[in-house]
């Protein structure tokens, strides 16, 4: 078996719910809804859509937004055991997230360190929240609007002989899933995999993820 490398999404995968959606539901004016729909039906790029949604939020609400998002987030069952499992088997675990630094880093902190954590960055220096994308698309990305470009990150990190495992739940994982050796999916990513005939294994918690990796790659506890 080739050495596996895991690329795991954050929002809706490590956390039960999508934290950007939670923030928008609580703090954004109704204009955020057509933006979200545009991202999901791929008429608007993720990069543009996320920037547009956060531009609806005043920086004066910064403290309230941060404390709300941190207190409402729930970590999915089995994630701590899963992190221990990857460490025990020396499987690199990269977190690749279209989420934002101010909630991704604090929520992951109790479980780290990881092989790497990639996410978008927030800027509170203006009137409304500005999002920076330090991990944009490389020239090979066919989307060019990912925001945090998961396929570009995977291309940089993946060694030739490694087996890539992508774990995710939504549209931001699709480009990565198209190129992965093993896709472990839930929710909207399952619908997209079905639609595009991408083989996947479904999961609802991280104990199932460990079982899938065990049985598919022969990693034994
Ligand atoms: Mg997600
Ligand atoms: Zn991209």
Short mmCIF file of C-alpha atoms and ligand atoms in Angstrom, two decimals:
data_model
loop_
_atom_site.label_atom_id
_atom_site.label_comp_id
_atom_site.label_asym_id
_atom_site.label_seq_id
_atom_site.Cartn_x
_atom_site.Cartn_y
_atom_site.Cartn_z
CA UNK A 1 0.00 0.00 0.00
CA UNK A 2 1.28 3.48 -0.84
CA UNK A 3 1.61 5.85 2.07
CA UNK A 4 -1.66 7.69 2.66
CA UNK A 5 -1.96 11.46 3.14
CA UNK A 6 -5.24 12.85 4.46
CA UNK A 7 -6.73 16.17 3.37
CA UNK A 8 -9.66 16.97 5.64
CA UNK A 9 -12.18 19.78 5.27
CA UNK A 10 -13.19 21.79 8.34
CA UNK A 11 -16.71 23.31 8.11
CA UNK A 12 -19.45 20.69 8.13
CA UNK A 13 -16.80 17.95 8.26
CA UNK A 14 -14.79 18.44 11.47
CA UNK A 15 -17.59 20.64 12.80
CA UNK A 16 -21.19 19.42 12.62
CA UNK A 17 -22.38 22.54 10.81
CA UNK A 18 -20.89 25.05 8.38
CA UNK A 19 -19.64 27.97 10.47
CA UNK A 20 -19.82 30.56 7.69
CA UNK A 21 -23.49 29.69 7.21
CA UNK A 22 -24.04 29.94 10.98
CA UNK A 23 -22.46 33.41 11.06
CA UNK A 24 -24.52 34.63 8.10
CA UNK A 25 -27.80 33.25 9.49
CA UNK A 26 -27.21 35.15 12.73
CA UNK A 27 -25.61 38.42 11.57
CA UNK A 28 -26.12 39.04 7.83
CA UNK A 29 -28.99 40.90 6.15
CA UNK A 30 -31.16 38.74 3.79
CA UNK A 31 -28.94 39.67 0.80
CA UNK A 32 -26.59 36.83 1.83
CA UNK A 33 -29.09 34.15 0.75
CA UNK A 34 -28.87 34.60 -3.06
CA UNK A 35 -25.07 34.78 -2.70
CA UNK A 36 -25.02 31.41 -0.90
CA UNK A 37 -27.35 29.90 -3.55
CA UNK A 38 -25.05 31.21 -6.30
CA UNK A 39 -22.06 29.48 -4.69
CA UNK A 40 -23.92 26.18 -4.29
CA UNK A 41 -25.22 26.12 -7.87
CA UNK A 42 -21.77 27.24 -9.09
CA UNK A 43 -22.96 30.40 -10.86
CA UNK A 44 -20.78 32.39 -8.45
CA UNK A 45 -17.21 31.40 -7.52
CA UNK A 46 -16.56 30.39 -3.92
CA UNK A 47 -13.91 33.12 -3.73
CA UNK A 48 -16.33 35.85 -4.82
CA UNK A 49 -19.25 34.46 -2.84
CA UNK A 50 -17.45 34.25 0.50
CA UNK A 51 -15.99 37.73 0.05
CA UNK A 52 -19.43 39.10 -0.82
CA UNK A 53 -21.10 37.48 2.21
CA UNK A 54 -18.53 38.85 4.67
CA UNK A 55 -18.69 42.29 3.06
CA UNK A 56 -22.27 42.42 4.40
CA UNK A 57 -20.97 42.33 7.99
CA UNK A 58 -19.73 45.46 9.81
CA UNK A 59 -16.39 45.14 11.65
CA UNK A 60 -18.10 46.72 14.67
CA UNK A 61 -19.70 43.30 15.25
CA UNK A 62 -16.29 41.55 15.32
CA UNK A 63 -16.25 40.48 18.99
CA UNK A 64 -19.88 39.39 18.93
CA UNK A 65 -19.36 37.35 15.73
CA UNK A 66 -16.22 35.63 17.03
CA UNK A 67 -17.70 34.68 20.40
CA UNK A 68 -20.92 33.49 18.74
CA UNK A 69 -19.19 31.28 16.16
CA UNK A 70 -16.88 29.71 18.76
CA UNK A 71 -19.68 28.93 21.20
CA UNK A 72 -22.11 27.46 18.63
CA UNK A 73 -19.61 25.17 16.89
CA UNK A 74 -19.75 21.44 17.71
CA UNK A 75 -16.86 19.12 16.86
CA UNK A 76 -18.05 15.95 15.07
CA UNK A 77 -18.04 12.70 17.03
CA UNK A 78 -14.78 10.81 17.02
CA UNK A 79 -12.56 13.63 15.71
CA UNK A 80 -10.17 13.50 18.69
CA UNK A 81 -9.79 9.72 18.31
CA UNK A 82 -9.27 10.16 14.59
CA UNK A 83 -6.42 12.65 15.15
CA UNK A 84 -4.81 10.19 17.61
CA UNK A 85 -5.24 7.39 15.04
CA UNK A 86 -3.42 9.36 12.31
CA UNK A 87 -0.59 10.18 14.72
CA UNK A 88 -0.27 6.54 15.82
CA UNK A 89 0.01 5.39 12.19
CA UNK A 90 2.16 8.33 11.07
CA UNK A 91 -0.42 9.39 8.51
CA UNK A 92 -0.02 13.10 7.71
CA UNK A 93 -3.29 14.94 8.40
CA UNK A 94 -3.71 18.26 6.63
CA UNK A 95 -6.70 20.49 7.35
CA UNK A 96 -7.70 22.29 4.15
CA UNK A 97 -10.53 24.69 4.83
CA UNK A 98 -12.53 27.30 3.00
CA UNK A 99 -13.32 28.65 6.48
CA UNK A 100 -11.84 31.72 8.12
CA UNK A 101 -8.83 31.96 10.46
CA UNK A 102 -10.71 33.52 13.40
CA UNK A 103 -12.76 30.36 13.96
CA UNK A 104 -10.69 27.60 12.28
CA UNK A 105 -7.57 28.05 14.42
CA UNK A 106 -9.20 28.37 17.86
CA UNK A 107 -11.54 25.41 17.26
CA UNK A 108 -8.67 23.17 16.09
CA UNK A 109 -6.25 24.25 18.78
CA UNK A 110 -7.17 21.56 21.38
CA UNK A 111 -6.52 18.78 18.81
CA UNK A 112 -3.27 19.96 17.19
CA UNK A 113 -0.60 20.14 16.05
CA UNK A 114 -1.43 18.97 12.51
CA UNK A 115 0.77 18.37 9.46
CA UNK A 116 -0.66 21.69 8.26
CA UNK A 117 -3.72 23.94 8.50
CA UNK A 118 -4.79 25.94 5.45
CA UNK A 119 -7.67 28.45 5.54
CA UNK A 120 -8.69 31.95 4.49
CA UNK A 121 -7.82 35.08 6.48
CA UNK A 122 -9.96 37.88 7.87
CA UNK A 123 -9.17 41.59 7.84
CA UNK A 124 -11.07 43.82 10.27
CA UNK A 125 -9.29 47.06 9.38
CA UNK A 126 -12.07 48.50 7.18
CA UNK A 127 -15.80 49.18 7.67
CA UNK A 128 -16.88 45.68 6.66
CA UNK A 129 -15.08 42.33 6.99
CA UNK A 130 -12.55 41.71 4.22
CA UNK A 131 -11.43 38.16 3.35
CA UNK A 132 -7.92 37.43 2.09
CA UNK A 133 -7.09 34.26 0.17
CA UNK A 134 -3.46 33.32 0.83
CA UNK A 135 -3.91 29.86 -0.78
CA UNK A 136 -5.32 30.77 -4.20
CA UNK A 137 -5.55 28.71 -7.38
CA UNK A 138 -2.40 27.64 -9.22
CA UNK A 139 -2.29 27.68 -13.03
CA UNK A 140 -3.49 24.07 -13.22
CA UNK A 141 -6.73 24.66 -11.30
CA UNK A 142 -9.68 24.42 -13.69
CA UNK A 143 -11.94 26.45 -11.40
CA UNK A 144 -9.73 29.53 -10.73
CA UNK A 145 -12.26 30.76 -8.17
CA UNK A 146 -11.75 28.41 -5.22
CA UNK A 147 -10.67 30.96 -2.63
CA UNK A 148 -8.72 28.41 -0.60
CA UNK A 149 -7.73 26.16 -3.52
CA UNK A 150 -7.73 22.59 -2.26
CA UNK A 151 -6.45 20.96 -5.48
CA UNK A 152 -3.55 23.46 -5.62
CA UNK A 153 -2.62 22.69 -2.00
CA UNK A 154 -2.84 18.95 -2.65
CA UNK A 155 -0.61 19.25 -5.74
CA UNK A 156 2.01 21.03 -3.61
CA UNK A 157 1.91 18.52 -0.75
CA UNK A 158 1.31 15.17 -2.42
CA UNK A 159 4.32 12.97 -3.08
CA UNK A 160 4.18 10.88 -6.26
CA UNK A 161 3.68 7.53 -4.61
CA UNK A 162 1.24 8.64 -1.88
CA UNK A 163 -2.44 7.73 -1.69
CA UNK A 164 -4.59 10.84 -1.28
CA UNK A 165 -7.63 10.70 0.95
CA UNK A 166 -10.08 13.62 0.79
CA UNK A 167 -12.70 13.99 3.54
CA UNK A 168 -15.40 16.61 3.02
CA UNK A 169 -19.03 17.62 2.91
CA UNK A 170 -19.71 20.26 0.29
CA UNK A 171 -18.99 22.15 -2.92
CA UNK A 172 -15.59 23.41 -1.66
CA UNK A 173 -14.36 19.80 -1.62
CA UNK A 174 -15.48 18.89 -5.12
CA UNK A 175 -12.35 19.84 -7.08
CA UNK A 176 -10.19 17.97 -4.54
CA UNK A 177 -12.54 14.96 -4.60
CA UNK A 178 -12.23 14.72 -8.40
CA UNK A 179 -8.51 14.06 -7.99
CA UNK A 180 -8.43 11.97 -4.81
CA UNK A 181 -7.62 8.26 -4.60
CA UNK A 182 -10.25 7.86 -1.86
CA UNK A 183 -13.16 10.25 -1.17
CA UNK A 184 -14.94 10.09 2.20
CA UNK A 185 -18.05 12.23 1.92
CA UNK A 186 -21.20 13.42 3.62
CA UNK A 187 -24.11 15.71 2.79
CA UNK A 188 -23.95 17.82 -0.41
CA UNK A 189 -20.61 16.31 -1.50
CA UNK A 190 -22.38 12.93 -1.74
CA UNK A 191 -24.94 14.45 -4.13
CA UNK A 192 -22.19 15.93 -6.29
CA UNK A 193 -20.19 12.66 -6.30
CA UNK A 194 -23.33 10.76 -7.38
CA UNK A 195 -24.04 13.33 -10.11
CA UNK A 196 -20.48 13.24 -11.47
CA UNK A 197 -19.84 9.50 -10.94
CA UNK A 198 -17.02 10.05 -8.48
CA UNK A 199 -16.58 6.96 -6.26
CA UNK A 200 -16.94 7.78 -2.54
CA UNK A 201 -17.51 6.26 0.89
CA UNK A 202 -20.20 7.93 3.06
CA UNK A 203 -19.57 8.88 6.70
CA UNK A 204 -21.44 10.47 9.58
CA UNK A 205 -18.70 10.44 12.26
CA UNK A 206 -14.94 9.96 12.50
CA UNK A 207 -15.14 6.42 13.90
CA UNK A 208 -16.63 5.46 10.54
CA UNK A 209 -13.84 7.37 8.78
CA UNK A 210 -11.25 5.25 10.64
CA UNK A 211 -13.11 2.05 9.69
CA UNK A 212 -13.19 3.12 6.03
CA UNK A 213 -9.46 3.88 5.99
CA UNK A 214 -8.74 0.58 7.79
CA UNK A 215 -10.70 -1.50 5.33
CA UNK A 216 -9.72 0.35 2.16
CA UNK A 217 -6.02 0.83 2.87
CA UNK A 218 -5.24 -2.01 5.23
CA UNK A 219 -4.15 0.26 8.07
CA UNK A 220 -4.59 -1.84 11.17
CA UNK A 221 -4.98 -0.52 14.69
MG1 LIG B 1 -17.20 21.93 4.40
ZN1 LIG B 2 -8.64 26.42 -7.44
#
